Amino acid sequence: MTQSVGIKDVARAAGVSVGTVSNVINRPDTVATETRARVQSAIDRLGYVRSESARQLRAGRSRIMGLLVLDMGNPFFVDVARGAERAAREAGLGVMVCNSAQSASEEADYLSLFAEQRVRGVLLTPADATGRNIETFRRHNIPFVLVDRVAEGTTECSVSVDDVAGGALAVRHLVDAGHRSIAYVSGPPGLNQVRDRRTGALKALEEAGLGPERLRELPTERLDVAAGRDAGARLLGLAERPTAVFCANDLLALGVLQAMYAAGVGVPDDLAIVGYDDIEFAAAAAVPLTSVRQPAVTMGTLAAEMLLEETEEETGAKQHEHRRVVLQPELVVRRSSLSAR
């Protein structure tokens, strides 16, 4: 096994003190040009890499930001991660991305890992509807920002989208197209986003003078394409099939679209479909998908900037105030819902 190269090895090779090597690494402007070049040459020749973990232990601060999302298989969260990574990189930090897979137990494990690694802070889309994981994590005094979730009943920052407004946009569009019987493929009922989108859907029906019975809910255990195909199969089995379906995210909508295609059901002529998130695949589907767009990259960027602001306050750099940012969704109409009733 090759022995790792340490700072003492660099100092010996360059003929300088350990302190001088440390200054070259951390405060190069304090070292004479010739000495700095000699030390850098030794670093390059020996392949020395400083121990970030040791530096963190001495400084008590990490250069890593944690990001814990519900499903990295969902392009929506990939875009959130892109925005967060961009803001973190500009601040000289890295991002540790973890996937709870919509599991409260896996979420708890990753939050424990973040605490053990002394991350600078965490961006979190909660999977645990009870809030117990957040309460446990709060004891570690590590700042966190909720993403795609309003910080209800807490003092933490949050960045989210008005999902009630988004659900209303989707169903209002379907009602305006003449649909009076609509299915809602909703996903796990414990998720706030799923409930809020349903609330918006019911609000749009009420505005149109239609009762809540006009919305037939088809819950799923997950928010993925396979769950959408399963919901599509159940939809096909209904004695009185709705003429339109609103899905809690685009992956579910793409699964429903696949099920309809396999059964020979025309979209949008026999069934109109609206999704949510407006992921890249929505526009590229066999039948381009109407969707409620969320500014995912912006959400990730804003959340990371808020977290950075809070952690900078610890050094006295800036006064931080917790706040809730609620962004507005946008309906993007494509072929999947363009059928007159």
CSV table of C-alpha atoms in Angstrom, one decimal:
chain,number,residue,atom,x,y,z
A,1,MET,CA,0.0,0.0,0.0
A,2,THR,CA,1.4,3.4,-1.0
A,3,GLN,CA,1.9,5.7,2.0
A,4,SER,CA,0.0,9.0,1.7
A,5,VAL,CA,2.1,12.2,1.3
A,6,GLY,CA,1.8,14.6,4.3
A,7,ILE,CA,2.6,18.3,4.8
A,8,LYS,CA,5.9,17.3,6.5
A,9,ASP,CA,7.0,15.5,3.4
A,10,VAL,CA,6.4,18.6,1.3
A,11,ALA,CA,8.3,20.8,3.8
A,12,ARG,CA,11.2,18.5,3.8
A,13,ALA,CA,11.3,18.3,0.0
A,14,ALA,CA,11.1,22.1,-0.4
A,15,GLY,CA,13.5,22.8,2.4
A,16,VAL,CA,11.1,25.0,4.4
A,17,SER,CA,9.1,24.7,7.6
A,18,VAL,CA,5.7,23.1,7.9
A,19,GLY,CA,4.3,26.6,8.7
A,20,THR,CA,5.5,27.9,5.4
A,21,VAL,CA,3.9,25.1,3.5
A,22,SER,CA,0.6,25.8,5.4
A,23,ASN,CA,0.9,29.5,4.4
A,24,VAL,CA,1.4,28.6,0.7
A,25,ILE,CA,-1.7,26.5,0.8
A,26,ASN,CA,-3.9,28.8,2.8
A,27,ARG,CA,-2.4,32.3,2.6
A,28,PRO,CA,-0.1,32.3,-0.5
A,29,ASP,CA,0.1,36.1,-0.7
A,30,THR,CA,2.1,36.1,2.6
A,31,VAL,CA,4.9,34.0,1.1
A,32,ALA,CA,7.7,35.2,-1.1
A,33,THR,CA,7.3,34.4,-4.8
A,34,GLU,CA,10.4,32.3,-5.0
A,35,THR,CA,9.6,30.3,-1.9
A,36,ARG,CA,6.0,29.8,-3.0
A,37,ALA,CA,7.1,28.5,-6.3
A,38,ARG,CA,9.5,26.0,-4.6
A,39,VAL,CA,6.8,24.7,-2.3
A,40,GLN,CA,4.3,24.5,-5.1
A,41,SER,CA,6.8,22.5,-7.2
A,42,ALA,CA,7.2,20.0,-4.3
A,43,ILE,CA,3.5,19.7,-3.9
A,44,ASP,CA,3.1,18.9,-7.6
A,45,ARG,CA,6.0,16.5,-7.6
A,46,LEU,CA,4.9,14.6,-4.6
A,47,GLY,CA,1.2,14.7,-5.4
A,48,TYR,CA,0.2,16.1,-2.1
A,49,VAL,CA,-3.5,16.7,-1.4
A,50,ARG,CA,-4.5,18.5,1.8
A,51,SER,CA,-6.8,16.7,4.2
A,52,GLU,CA,-10.1,18.5,4.0
A,53,SER,CA,-11.5,16.6,6.9
A,54,ALA,CA,-8.5,17.6,9.1
A,55,ARG,CA,-9.0,21.2,8.1
A,56,GLN,CA,-12.7,21.1,8.9
A,57,LEU,CA,-11.9,19.7,12.4
A,58,ARG,CA,-9.5,22.5,13.1
A,59,ALA,CA,-11.9,25.2,11.7
A,60,GLY,CA,-15.1,23.7,12.9
A,61,ARG,CA,-16.7,24.5,9.5
A,62,SER,CA,-17.3,22.4,6.5
A,63,ARG,CA,-17.1,23.3,2.8
A,64,ILE,CA,-19.9,20.9,2.0
A,65,MET,CA,-23.6,21.6,1.8
A,66,GLY,CA,-26.1,18.7,2.1
A,67,LEU,CA,-29.0,18.3,-0.3
A,68,LEU,CA,-31.6,15.7,0.5
A,69,VAL,CA,-34.4,15.3,-2.1
A,70,LEU,CA,-37.4,12.9,-2.5
A,71,ASP,CA,-36.3,11.3,-5.7
A,72,MET,CA,-33.2,11.9,-7.8
A,73,GLY,CA,-34.9,9.8,-10.6
A,74,ASN,CA,-37.2,12.8,-11.1
A,75,PRO,CA,-35.7,15.4,-13.4
A,76,PHE,CA,-37.4,18.1,-11.3
A,77,PHE,CA,-35.0,17.4,-8.4
A,78,VAL,CA,-32.1,17.1,-10.8
A,79,ASP,CA,-32.8,20.7,-11.8
A,80,VAL,CA,-33.2,21.8,-8.1
A,81,ALA,CA,-29.7,20.2,-7.5
A,82,ARG,CA,-28.3,22.1,-10.5
A,83,GLY,CA,-29.4,25.4,-9.1
A,84,ALA,CA,-28.1,24.6,-5.6
A,85,GLU,CA,-24.8,23.4,-7.0
A,86,ARG,CA,-24.3,26.6,-9.0
A,87,ALA,CA,-24.8,28.8,-6.0
A,88,ALA,CA,-22.6,26.6,-3.8
A,89,ARG,CA,-19.8,26.5,-6.3
A,90,GLU,CA,-19.8,30.3,-6.6
A,91,ALA,CA,-19.3,30.4,-2.8
A,92,GLY,CA,-16.5,27.9,-2.9
A,93,LEU,CA,-18.5,25.0,-1.5
A,94,GLY,CA,-19.5,21.6,-2.7
A,95,VAL,CA,-22.8,19.8,-2.5
A,96,MET,CA,-23.5,16.3,-1.1
A,97,VAL,CA,-26.6,15.1,-2.9
A,98,CYS,CA,-28.7,12.3,-1.2
A,99,ASN,CA,-31.9,10.6,-2.2
A,100,SER,CA,-34.5,9.7,0.5
A,101,ALA,CA,-36.5,7.7,-2.1
A,102,GLN,CA,-39.7,9.2,-0.4
A,103,SER,CA,-38.8,7.1,2.7
A,104,ALA,CA,-38.9,8.6,6.2
A,105,SER,CA,-36.4,6.1,7.5
A,106,GLU,CA,-33.8,6.8,4.7
A,107,GLU,CA,-34.3,10.5,5.3
A,108,ALA,CA,-33.4,10.0,9.0
A,109,ASP,CA,-30.3,8.0,8.0
A,110,TYR,CA,-29.1,10.7,5.7
A,111,LEU,CA,-29.8,13.5,8.2
A,112,SER,CA,-27.7,11.6,10.7
A,113,LEU,CA,-24.9,11.3,8.1
A,114,PHE,CA,-25.0,15.1,7.5
A,115,ALA,CA,-24.7,15.7,11.2
A,116,GLU,CA,-21.7,13.3,11.5
A,117,GLN,CA,-20.0,15.0,8.5
A,118,ARG,CA,-20.6,18.5,10.1
A,119,VAL,CA,-21.9,19.9,6.8
A,120,ARG,CA,-22.3,23.6,6.6
A,121,GLY,CA,-26.0,23.3,6.2
A,122,VAL,CA,-28.8,21.3,4.5
A,123,LEU,CA,-31.3,21.8,1.8
A,124,LEU,CA,-34.2,19.5,2.5
A,125,THR,CA,-37.4,18.3,0.8
A,126,PRO,CA,-39.0,16.4,3.6
A,127,ALA,CA,-40.3,12.8,3.2
A,128,ASP,CA,-41.4,12.4,6.8
A,129,ALA,CA,-44.9,13.8,7.1
A,130,THR,CA,-44.8,13.7,10.9
A,131,GLY,CA,-41.9,16.2,11.1
A,132,ARG,CA,-40.1,14.0,13.6
A,133,ASN,CA,-36.9,13.8,11.5
A,134,ILE,CA,-36.7,17.5,11.3
A,135,GLU,CA,-37.2,17.9,15.1
A,136,THR,CA,-34.4,15.4,15.7
A,137,PHE,CA,-32.0,17.1,13.2
A,138,ARG,CA,-32.7,20.5,14.7
A,139,ARG,CA,-30.9,19.4,17.9
A,140,HIS,CA,-27.6,19.4,16.0
A,141,ASN,CA,-27.8,23.2,15.4
A,142,ILE,CA,-27.1,22.8,11.7
A,143,PRO,CA,-28.9,25.4,9.6
A,144,PHE,CA,-31.3,24.0,7.0
A,145,VAL,CA,-33.7,25.3,4.4
A,146,LEU,CA,-36.8,23.6,3.2
A,147,VAL,CA,-37.1,23.2,-0.6
A,148,ASP,CA,-40.4,22.6,-2.4
A,149,ARG,CA,-42.1,22.9,1.0
A,150,VAL,CA,-43.5,25.8,3.0
A,151,ALA,CA,-41.9,26.1,6.5
A,152,GLU,CA,-45.3,25.8,8.3
A,153,GLY,CA,-45.0,26.1,12.1
A,154,THR,CA,-41.2,26.5,12.0
A,155,THR,CA,-38.8,29.4,12.0
A,156,GLU,CA,-36.6,28.0,9.2
A,157,CYS,CA,-36.3,29.4,5.7
A,158,SER,CA,-38.2,27.8,2.9
A,159,VAL,CA,-38.5,28.1,-0.9
A,160,SER,CA,-41.6,26.6,-2.5
A,161,VAL,CA,-44.1,27.1,-5.3
A,162,ASP,CA,-47.7,27.9,-4.7
A,163,ASP,CA,-49.1,24.4,-5.4
A,164,VAL,CA,-52.7,25.4,-4.6
A,165,ALA,CA,-52.4,27.9,-7.5
A,166,GLY,CA,-50.7,25.3,-9.6
A,167,GLY,CA,-53.5,22.7,-9.1
A,168,ALA,CA,-56.1,25.4,-9.9
A,169,LEU,CA,-54.3,26.3,-13.1
A,170,ALA,CA,-54.3,22.7,-14.3
A,171,VAL,CA,-58.0,22.0,-13.6
A,172,ARG,CA,-59.2,25.4,-14.7
A,173,HIS,CA,-57.6,24.7,-18.0
A,174,LEU,CA,-59.4,21.4,-18.3
A,175,VAL,CA,-62.8,22.9,-17.2
A,176,ASP,CA,-62.4,25.7,-19.7
A,177,ALA,CA,-61.9,23.0,-22.4
A,178,GLY,CA,-65.3,21.6,-21.5
A,179,HIS,CA,-64.3,18.7,-19.2
A,180,ARG,CA,-66.7,18.0,-16.4
A,181,SER,CA,-65.3,14.6,-15.1
A,182,ILE,CA,-61.7,14.8,-14.1
A,183,ALA,CA,-59.4,12.2,-12.4
A,184,TYR,CA,-56.6,13.3,-10.1
A,185,VAL,CA,-53.6,10.9,-10.0
A,186,SER,CA,-52.3,12.1,-6.7
A,187,GLY,CA,-49.3,10.3,-5.4
A,188,PRO,CA,-48.7,9.6,-1.6
A,189,PRO,CA,-51.3,11.5,0.4
A,190,GLY,CA,-48.8,12.3,3.1
A,191,LEU,CA,-46.9,14.8,0.9
A,192,ASN,CA,-48.0,18.4,1.3
A,193,GLN,CA,-47.4,19.1,-2.4
A,194,VAL,CA,-49.9,16.4,-3.3
A,195,ARG,CA,-52.5,17.7,-0.9
A,196,ASP,CA,-52.1,21.3,-2.0
A,197,ARG,CA,-52.4,20.5,-5.7
A,198,ARG,CA,-55.7,18.6,-4.9
A,199,THR,CA,-56.9,21.7,-3.0
A,200,GLY,CA,-56.2,23.8,-6.0
A,201,ALA,CA,-58.0,21.4,-8.3
A,202,LEU,CA,-61.1,21.5,-6.1
A,203,LYS,CA,-60.9,25.3,-5.9
A,204,ALA,CA,-61.0,25.5,-9.7
A,205,LEU,CA,-64.1,23.2,-9.8
A,206,GLU,CA,-65.8,25.3,-7.2
A,207,GLU,CA,-65.1,28.5,-9.2
A,208,ALA,CA,-66.8,26.9,-12.2
A,209,GLY,CA,-69.8,25.9,-10.1
A,210,LEU,CA,-68.9,22.2,-10.1
A,211,GLY,CA,-68.9,20.0,-7.0
A,212,PRO,CA,-66.0,18.0,-5.5
A,213,GLU,CA,-67.5,14.8,-6.8
A,214,ARG,CA,-66.4,15.8,-10.3
A,215,LEU,CA,-62.8,15.1,-9.2
A,216,ARG,CA,-62.0,11.3,-8.9
A,217,GLU,CA,-58.9,10.8,-7.0
A,218,LEU,CA,-56.5,7.9,-7.8
A,219,PRO,CA,-53.8,7.8,-5.1
A,220,THR,CA,-50.4,6.1,-5.8
A,221,GLU,CA,-47.7,5.0,-3.4
A,222,ARG,CA,-45.0,6.7,-5.5
A,223,LEU,CA,-44.5,9.6,-7.9
A,224,ASP,CA,-42.9,7.7,-10.8
A,225,VAL,CA,-43.7,6.4,-14.2
A,226,ALA,CA,-44.5,2.9,-13.0
A,227,ALA,CA,-47.1,4.3,-10.5
A,228,GLY,CA,-48.5,6.3,-13.4
A,229,ARG,CA,-48.9,3.2,-15.6
A,230,ASP,CA,-50.7,1.5,-12.7
A,231,ALA,CA,-53.0,4.5,-12.2
A,232,GLY,CA,-53.7,4.4,-15.9
A,233,ALA,CA,-54.7,0.8,-15.7
A,234,ARG,CA,-57.1,1.6,-12.9
A,235,LEU,CA,-58.5,4.5,-14.9
A,236,LEU,CA,-59.2,2.2,-17.8
A,237,GLY,CA,-61.1,-0.1,-15.5
A,238,LEU,CA,-63.5,2.5,-14.3
A,239,ALA,CA,-67.1,2.0,-15.3
A,240,GLU,CA,-67.5,5.7,-16.0
A,241,ARG,CA,-64.2,6.9,-17.2
A,242,PRO,CA,-63.3,10.6,-16.7
A,243,THR,CA,-62.6,12.6,-19.9
A,244,ALA,CA,-59.5,14.2,-18.4
A,245,VAL,CA,-56.8,13.5,-15.9
A,246,PHE,CA,-54.6,15.8,-13.8
A,247,CYS,CA,-51.4,14.2,-12.4
A,248,ALA,CA,-49.4,15.4,-9.4
A,249,ASN,CA,-46.2,15.3,-11.4
A,250,ASP,CA,-45.0,14.7,-14.9
A,251,LEU,CA,-43.6,11.2,-14.3
A,252,LEU,CA,-47.1,10.0,-13.2
A,253,ALA,CA,-48.6,11.8,-16.3
A,254,LEU,CA,-46.1,10.0,-18.6
A,255,GLY,CA,-47.0,6.7,-17.1
A,256,VAL,CA,-50.7,7.4,-17.6
A,257,LEU,CA,-49.9,8.4,-21.2
A,258,GLN,CA,-48.0,5.1,-21.7
A,259,ALA,CA,-51.0,3.1,-20.4
A,260,MET,CA,-53.4,4.9,-22.7
A,261,TYR,CA,-51.2,4.4,-25.7
A,262,ALA,CA,-50.9,0.6,-25.0
A,263,ALA,CA,-54.7,0.4,-24.7
A,264,GLY,CA,-55.4,2.3,-27.9
A,265,VAL,CA,-57.0,5.2,-26.0
A,266,GLY,CA,-56.4,8.5,-27.9
A,267,VAL,CA,-54.8,11.4,-26.1
A,268,PRO,CA,-56.2,14.0,-26.1
A,269,ASP,CA,-59.3,13.1,-28.1
A,270,ASP,CA,-60.4,10.3,-25.7
A,271,LEU,CA,-58.5,11.5,-22.6
A,272,ALA,CA,-56.9,14.8,-21.9
A,273,ILE,CA,-53.8,14.8,-19.7
A,274,VAL,CA,-52.1,17.5,-17.6
A,275,GLY,CA,-48.9,17.0,-15.6
A,276,TYR,CA,-47.0,19.0,-13.1
A,277,ASP,CA,-43.3,20.2,-13.0
A,278,ASP,CA,-42.7,20.6,-16.8
A,279,ILE,CA,-39.6,18.4,-16.8
A,280,GLU,CA,-37.6,18.2,-20.1
A,281,PHE,CA,-39.3,15.0,-21.1
A,282,ALA,CA,-42.8,16.6,-21.0
A,283,ALA,CA,-42.2,18.4,-24.2
A,284,ALA,CA,-40.5,15.4,-25.8
A,285,ALA,CA,-43.2,12.8,-25.1
A,286,ALA,CA,-45.0,11.0,-27.9
A,287,VAL,CA,-47.9,13.4,-27.3
A,288,PRO,CA,-46.3,16.6,-25.9
A,289,LEU,CA,-47.5,17.0,-22.3
A,290,THR,CA,-49.3,20.0,-21.0
A,291,SER,CA,-47.8,20.7,-17.6
A,292,VAL,CA,-47.7,23.2,-14.7
A,293,ARG,CA,-44.1,24.6,-14.7
A,294,GLN,CA,-42.2,25.0,-11.5
A,295,PRO,CA,-38.9,27.1,-11.6
A,296,ALA,CA,-36.9,24.2,-10.2
A,297,VAL,CA,-33.4,25.7,-10.9
A,298,THR,CA,-34.4,29.0,-9.4
A,299,MET,CA,-35.7,27.1,-6.3
A,300,GLY,CA,-32.4,25.4,-5.8
A,301,THR,CA,-30.4,28.5,-6.3
A,302,LEU,CA,-32.5,30.6,-3.9
A,303,ALA,CA,-32.5,27.9,-1.2
A,304,ALA,CA,-28.7,27.6,-1.4
A,305,GLU,CA,-28.2,31.4,-1.3
A,306,MET,CA,-30.5,31.6,1.8
A,307,LEU,CA,-28.5,28.8,3.5
A,308,LEU,CA,-25.2,30.6,2.7
A,309,GLU,CA,-26.5,33.8,4.1
A,310,GLU,CA,-27.5,32.1,7.3
A,311,THR,CA,-24.2,30.4,7.7
A,312,GLU,CA,-22.3,33.6,6.9
A,313,GLU,CA,-24.2,35.3,9.8
A,314,GLU,CA,-22.3,32.9,12.2
A,315,THR,CA,-19.0,34.7,11.2
A,316,GLY,CA,-20.6,38.1,11.5
A,317,ALA,CA,-20.6,38.7,7.8
A,318,LYS,CA,-24.3,39.5,7.4
A,319,GLN,CA,-27.5,39.7,9.4
A,320,HIS,CA,-29.8,36.9,8.4
A,321,GLU,CA,-33.6,36.9,8.7
A,322,HIS,CA,-35.5,33.7,8.2
A,323,ARG,CA,-38.0,34.1,5.4
A,324,ARG,CA,-40.4,32.1,3.2
A,325,VAL,CA,-40.2,32.5,-0.5
A,326,VAL,CA,-43.2,31.3,-2.5
A,327,LEU,CA,-42.8,31.3,-6.3
A,328,GLN,CA,-45.6,31.2,-8.8
A,329,PRO,CA,-46.2,28.3,-11.2
A,330,GLU,CA,-47.0,28.7,-14.9
A,331,LEU,CA,-49.2,26.5,-17.1
A,332,VAL,CA,-47.5,25.4,-20.3
A,333,VAL,CA,-50.2,24.1,-22.8
A,334,ARG,CA,-49.2,21.4,-25.3
A,335,ARG,CA,-51.1,18.9,-27.3
A,336,SER,CA,-52.0,16.4,-24.6
A,337,SER,CA,-54.9,18.6,-23.4
A,338,LEU,CA,-56.0,20.3,-26.6
A,339,SER,CA,-59.3,18.6,-27.3
A,340,ALA,CA,-62.7,20.4,-27.4
A,341,ARG,CA,-65.5,18.7,-25.5
